[in-house]
Structures are given as C-alpha cells and as structure tokens.
Amino acid sequence: MGDGIDTSKSTSPKGENAGGEKLPRTKRGLATRAKILDAARVEFGQVGFGETSIVAITQRAKVALGTFYTYFDSKEEVFRALVADMSQRVADAVAPAIADVEDGIDRERAALEAFLRFARTQAEVYRIIDEAEFVDPEGFEQHYRGTAARIGARLDESEEMTPATSDLDSEVRAWAVMGMNVFLGLRFSVWGDEDPAKVAAAANRLMAEGLRRD
C-alpha cells in the first residue's frame, strides 16, 4: 500500500515462477487466473484468510474446483499471489497519475490522490496486506520495501526538495511519506468518504511547509 511495487517474476521453462506457482501461457488462462484472484480478493477481504475456503473462492469465481488447482496448489499460494497482485494494482493506479507531473512535491500530491481513489474502490487491500504479515511475511516486507524504494527514488530526483544528506536521510523520508499515505488511505478512503483531491492537497501542504509555525 501507499504507492506501489513492481512485482514481476521470472518464470521457469515449465511455466512456474520461483515460488512454484503455475503461470498460464494463454490469454484464456490469464483471464481465468485473474477471475480466481479477483474472487480471492473479495473473500479474503471480507472474511479474512482463516475463514476463507478454496470452495468459496471457486464458487465466487464461477470455476470448477479442479480449475483452481490448475493455477494454485493451496490457499496459501493464492494468497501470496494476491499480495503481489494487489501491490501491482496500486502501482498501476498511481503510475498514470504522475506520468506527466514534473514538480516533485506536486507529483507526491498526485500519487496520493490516485492511491486514495484506488483504496476507496479496493478497500480489501488493507486487510489483505495486514494479514500478509503473518500469512506471507516475505511478501509483506517486499511490498513495503518496494513501495518505499519507489517513493524514495521520486523524492531524491526532485529538484524542488532539499537534497537528502545521507542514505539514511533518504530512506527515512521515503518511509515517512509512505506511512502517511497508508494511514491517510485508511482514514479517508476506507473509514471516510472525503474528497481525495482535498485530502491530498492538505497532505501536500504539510510536505511543502512542514509543521513549524512562522
């Protein structure tokens, strides 16, 4: 959450990624896998990992139980794939919003607004990523480290911001912005319905002006 992460994976000659997940080779297979992931997103998001069953996922996806096992070997495996998929969805939602924004601080405003809009329609991402800390700790860490790296790269290349004085300073800035984005999304997209543009503008003023009174 917070911005996004590139979750592309290399595949083996057998069509499996490093984790053993069976990746489809055809458009039809990709579409079926996407249906399963969409169904899993809703089930995990609504009732949590422990209460979700493979049968419930296949019923929601309207696919046979055997079809599930064509792509995934277990509930844990589809959950891991879903964490990566949700991370990529965040990245895909943010990227177009910042593509043509050159000003560094305004770019963060645009990124946050896009994330807030995404979180409003994909609120399940919060429960899924939170549960990943225990179900898929590697994916959980990768999500946040990748997100912070993306934010840090944007901040470091911005000509409008004070340059970071050290690698530690750069990383602290990135994690601070990411933490702000995550909790703003929780408060104003999952728990509230305030205008994302206004929320992002308020956060943008904080970034530009800080907390100190003149």
Short mmCIF file of C-alpha atoms in Angstrom, two decimals:
data_model
loop_
_atom_site.label_atom_id
_atom_site.label_comp_id
_atom_site.label_asym_id
_atom_site.label_seq_id
_atom_site.Cartn_x
_atom_site.Cartn_y
_atom_site.Cartn_z
CA MET A 1 0.00 0.00 0.00
CA GLY A 2 0.98 3.62 -0.16
CA ASP A 3 2.20 3.78 -3.74
CA GLY A 4 3.12 0.50 -5.45
CA ILE A 5 5.76 -2.07 -6.21
CA ASP A 6 6.95 -3.86 -9.32
CA THR A 7 6.02 -7.47 -8.66
CA SER A 8 7.04 -9.02 -11.98
CA LYS A 9 8.53 -12.51 -11.60
CA SER A 10 10.77 -14.64 -13.75
CA THR A 11 9.40 -17.98 -14.89
CA SER A 12 10.95 -21.38 -15.40
CA PRO A 13 10.73 -23.38 -18.64
CA LYS A 14 7.77 -25.23 -17.13
CA GLY A 15 5.79 -22.00 -16.75
CA GLU A 16 6.27 -21.77 -13.00
CA ASN A 17 7.70 -18.86 -11.05
CA ALA A 18 10.33 -19.19 -8.36
CA GLY A 19 7.65 -19.94 -5.76
CA GLY A 20 6.17 -22.84 -7.73
CA GLU A 21 3.05 -21.00 -8.88
CA LYS A 22 1.79 -22.31 -12.21
CA LEU A 23 1.54 -19.36 -14.58
CA PRO A 24 -0.76 -19.63 -17.62
CA ARG A 25 0.58 -19.30 -21.15
CA THR A 26 -2.64 -18.32 -22.97
CA LYS A 27 -4.97 -15.31 -22.82
CA ARG A 28 -7.77 -17.58 -21.69
CA GLY A 29 -5.60 -18.98 -18.93
CA LEU A 30 -4.58 -15.49 -17.81
CA ALA A 31 -8.23 -14.45 -17.74
CA THR A 32 -9.21 -17.48 -15.65
CA ARG A 33 -6.37 -16.89 -13.22
CA ALA A 34 -7.43 -13.25 -12.92
CA LYS A 35 -11.01 -14.36 -12.11
CA ILE A 36 -9.69 -16.57 -9.33
CA LEU A 37 -7.56 -13.75 -7.92
CA ASP A 38 -10.49 -11.32 -8.06
CA ALA A 39 -12.67 -13.81 -6.20
CA ALA A 40 -9.92 -14.46 -3.66
CA ARG A 41 -9.52 -10.71 -3.12
CA VAL A 42 -13.19 -10.36 -2.18
CA GLU A 43 -13.24 -13.49 0.03
CA PHE A 44 -10.00 -12.70 1.89
CA GLY A 45 -11.02 -9.06 2.16
CA GLN A 46 -14.46 -9.83 3.60
CA VAL A 47 -13.85 -12.72 5.99
CA GLY A 48 -10.07 -12.99 6.32
CA PHE A 49 -7.58 -15.71 5.49
CA GLY A 50 -8.61 -18.15 8.21
CA GLU A 51 -12.30 -18.19 7.29
CA THR A 52 -11.83 -18.28 3.53
CA SER A 53 -12.05 -21.65 1.79
CA ILE A 54 -10.93 -22.69 -1.67
CA VAL A 55 -14.51 -23.79 -2.37
CA ALA A 56 -15.77 -20.29 -1.57
CA ILE A 57 -13.19 -18.78 -3.91
CA THR A 58 -14.10 -21.10 -6.78
CA GLN A 59 -17.83 -20.54 -6.25
CA ARG A 60 -17.38 -16.78 -6.38
CA ALA A 61 -15.12 -17.08 -9.44
CA LYS A 62 -17.61 -19.50 -11.06
CA VAL A 63 -14.89 -22.01 -11.89
CA ALA A 64 -14.57 -25.70 -11.07
CA LEU A 65 -12.53 -26.78 -8.06
CA GLY A 66 -10.12 -28.57 -10.38
CA THR A 67 -9.58 -25.35 -12.29
CA PHE A 68 -8.28 -23.72 -9.11
CA TYR A 69 -5.61 -26.40 -8.80
CA THR A 70 -4.58 -25.81 -12.40
CA TYR A 71 -3.14 -22.49 -11.24
CA PHE A 72 -2.58 -22.80 -7.49
CA ASP A 73 -1.67 -25.65 -5.16
CA SER A 74 -3.12 -24.24 -1.96
CA LYS A 75 -4.95 -21.39 -0.25
CA GLU A 76 -1.60 -20.06 0.96
CA GLU A 77 -0.29 -19.94 -2.59
CA VAL A 78 -3.23 -17.99 -3.97
CA PHE A 79 -2.90 -15.59 -1.03
CA ARG A 80 0.78 -14.98 -1.84
CA ALA A 81 -0.11 -14.37 -5.47
CA LEU A 82 -2.86 -11.99 -4.39
CA VAL A 83 -0.48 -9.92 -2.24
CA ALA A 84 1.79 -9.45 -5.25
CA ASP A 85 -1.21 -8.74 -7.49
CA MET A 86 -2.62 -6.10 -5.14
CA SER A 87 0.77 -4.42 -4.91
CA GLN A 88 0.94 -4.23 -8.67
CA ARG A 89 -2.60 -2.86 -8.85
CA VAL A 90 -1.58 0.01 -6.61
CA ALA A 91 1.41 0.74 -8.85
CA ASP A 92 -0.76 0.61 -11.95
CA ALA A 93 -3.28 3.00 -10.39
CA VAL A 94 -0.63 5.55 -9.42
CA ALA A 95 1.66 5.49 -12.46
CA PRO A 96 -0.65 7.26 -14.97
CA ALA A 97 -1.48 9.99 -12.44
CA ILE A 98 2.16 11.04 -12.02
CA ALA A 99 3.46 10.37 -15.53
CA ASP A 100 3.28 13.99 -16.71
CA VAL A 101 3.83 15.78 -13.37
CA GLU A 102 7.31 17.29 -13.25
CA ASP A 103 7.20 19.22 -9.96
CA GLY A 104 8.37 16.81 -7.25
CA ILE A 105 6.06 17.90 -4.43
CA ASP A 106 3.05 18.12 -6.73
CA ARG A 107 3.91 14.65 -8.02
CA GLU A 108 3.51 13.30 -4.49
CA ARG A 109 0.13 15.04 -4.26
CA ALA A 110 -0.97 13.37 -7.49
CA ALA A 111 0.35 9.99 -6.31
CA LEU A 112 -1.51 10.23 -3.02
CA GLU A 113 -4.75 11.31 -4.66
CA ALA A 114 -4.56 8.36 -7.06
CA PHE A 115 -3.88 5.99 -4.17
CA LEU A 116 -6.80 7.37 -2.17
CA ARG A 117 -9.12 6.82 -5.13
CA PHE A 118 -7.80 3.28 -5.57
CA ALA A 119 -8.22 2.45 -1.87
CA ARG A 120 -11.82 3.67 -1.98
CA THR A 121 -12.71 1.07 -4.60
CA GLN A 122 -10.31 -1.65 -3.41
CA ALA A 123 -10.61 -1.38 0.36
CA GLU A 124 -9.81 -5.10 0.70
CA VAL A 125 -6.16 -4.24 0.08
CA TYR A 126 -5.81 -3.13 3.71
CA ARG A 127 -7.00 -6.39 5.25
CA ILE A 128 -5.06 -8.49 2.77
CA ILE A 129 -1.77 -6.64 3.26
CA ASP A 130 -2.23 -6.62 7.05
CA GLU A 131 -2.81 -10.40 7.12
CA ALA A 132 0.19 -10.89 4.87
CA GLU A 133 2.40 -10.01 7.85
CA PHE A 134 1.52 -13.45 9.24
CA VAL A 135 0.48 -15.47 6.17
CA ASP A 136 3.12 -14.19 3.74
CA PRO A 137 5.75 -12.26 5.73
CA GLU A 138 8.16 -12.21 2.79
CA GLY A 139 5.53 -10.66 0.51
CA PHE A 140 4.52 -8.26 3.28
CA GLU A 141 8.09 -6.98 3.64
CA GLN A 142 8.63 -6.88 -0.11
CA HIS A 143 5.51 -4.79 -0.57
CA TYR A 144 6.58 -2.09 1.85
CA ARG A 145 10.26 -2.10 0.96
CA GLY A 146 9.41 -1.85 -2.73
CA THR A 147 6.90 0.93 -2.14
CA ALA A 148 9.37 2.93 -0.06
CA ALA A 149 12.05 2.49 -2.70
CA ARG A 150 9.74 3.91 -5.37
CA ILE A 151 8.83 6.90 -3.23
CA GLY A 152 12.46 7.45 -2.24
CA ALA A 153 13.57 7.48 -5.85
CA ARG A 154 10.97 10.13 -6.69
CA LEU A 155 11.93 12.30 -3.74
CA ASP A 156 15.64 12.04 -4.45
CA GLU A 157 15.24 13.10 -8.08
CA SER A 158 13.05 16.07 -7.23
CA GLU A 159 14.70 19.45 -7.80
CA GLU A 160 12.11 21.19 -5.60
CA MET A 161 13.05 19.35 -2.42
CA THR A 162 16.07 19.75 -0.17
CA PRO A 163 18.55 17.02 -1.15
CA ALA A 164 18.90 14.15 1.29
CA THR A 165 22.06 14.49 3.39
CA SER A 166 22.67 10.73 3.56
CA ASP A 167 21.29 7.36 2.52
CA LEU A 168 19.62 7.13 5.93
CA ASP A 169 18.02 10.54 5.49
CA SER A 170 16.70 9.50 2.08
CA GLU A 171 15.22 6.27 3.41
CA VAL A 172 13.65 7.93 6.44
CA ARG A 173 11.92 10.48 4.19
CA ALA A 174 10.55 7.74 1.94
CA TRP A 175 9.20 5.60 4.81
CA ALA A 176 7.68 8.67 6.48
CA VAL A 177 5.79 9.62 3.30
CA MET A 178 4.68 6.03 2.79
CA GLY A 179 3.43 5.78 6.38
CA MET A 180 1.48 8.99 5.94
CA ASN A 181 -0.11 7.71 2.72
CA VAL A 182 -1.09 4.38 4.26
CA PHE A 183 -2.91 5.93 7.20
CA LEU A 184 -4.50 8.69 5.16
CA GLY A 185 -5.92 5.96 2.93
CA LEU A 186 -7.25 4.09 5.94
CA ARG A 187 -8.90 7.17 7.46
CA PHE A 188 -10.19 8.92 4.35
CA SER A 189 -10.84 6.08 1.89
CA VAL A 190 -11.73 3.04 4.00
CA TRP A 191 -13.31 4.76 7.01
CA GLY A 192 -14.37 8.02 5.33
CA ASP A 193 -15.52 9.49 2.05
CA GLU A 194 -13.85 12.90 1.97
CA ASP A 195 -12.76 14.30 -1.39
CA PRO A 196 -9.43 12.62 -2.27
CA ALA A 197 -8.22 15.76 -4.04
CA LYS A 198 -8.75 17.88 -0.92
CA VAL A 199 -7.10 15.30 1.35
CA ALA A 200 -4.10 15.04 -0.97
CA ALA A 201 -3.83 18.83 -1.16
CA ALA A 202 -3.79 19.09 2.65
CA ALA A 203 -1.08 16.44 2.88
CA ASN A 204 0.81 18.24 0.12
CA ARG A 205 0.85 21.45 2.14
CA LEU A 206 2.29 19.52 5.05
CA MET A 207 5.08 18.19 2.86
CA ALA A 208 5.81 21.60 1.37
CA GLU A 209 5.58 23.71 4.52
CA GLY A 210 6.18 21.34 7.43
CA LEU A 211 4.68 21.66 10.89
CA ARG A 212 6.62 24.63 12.22
CA ARG A 213 4.74 27.90 12.77
CA ASP A 214 6.32 31.09 11.44
#
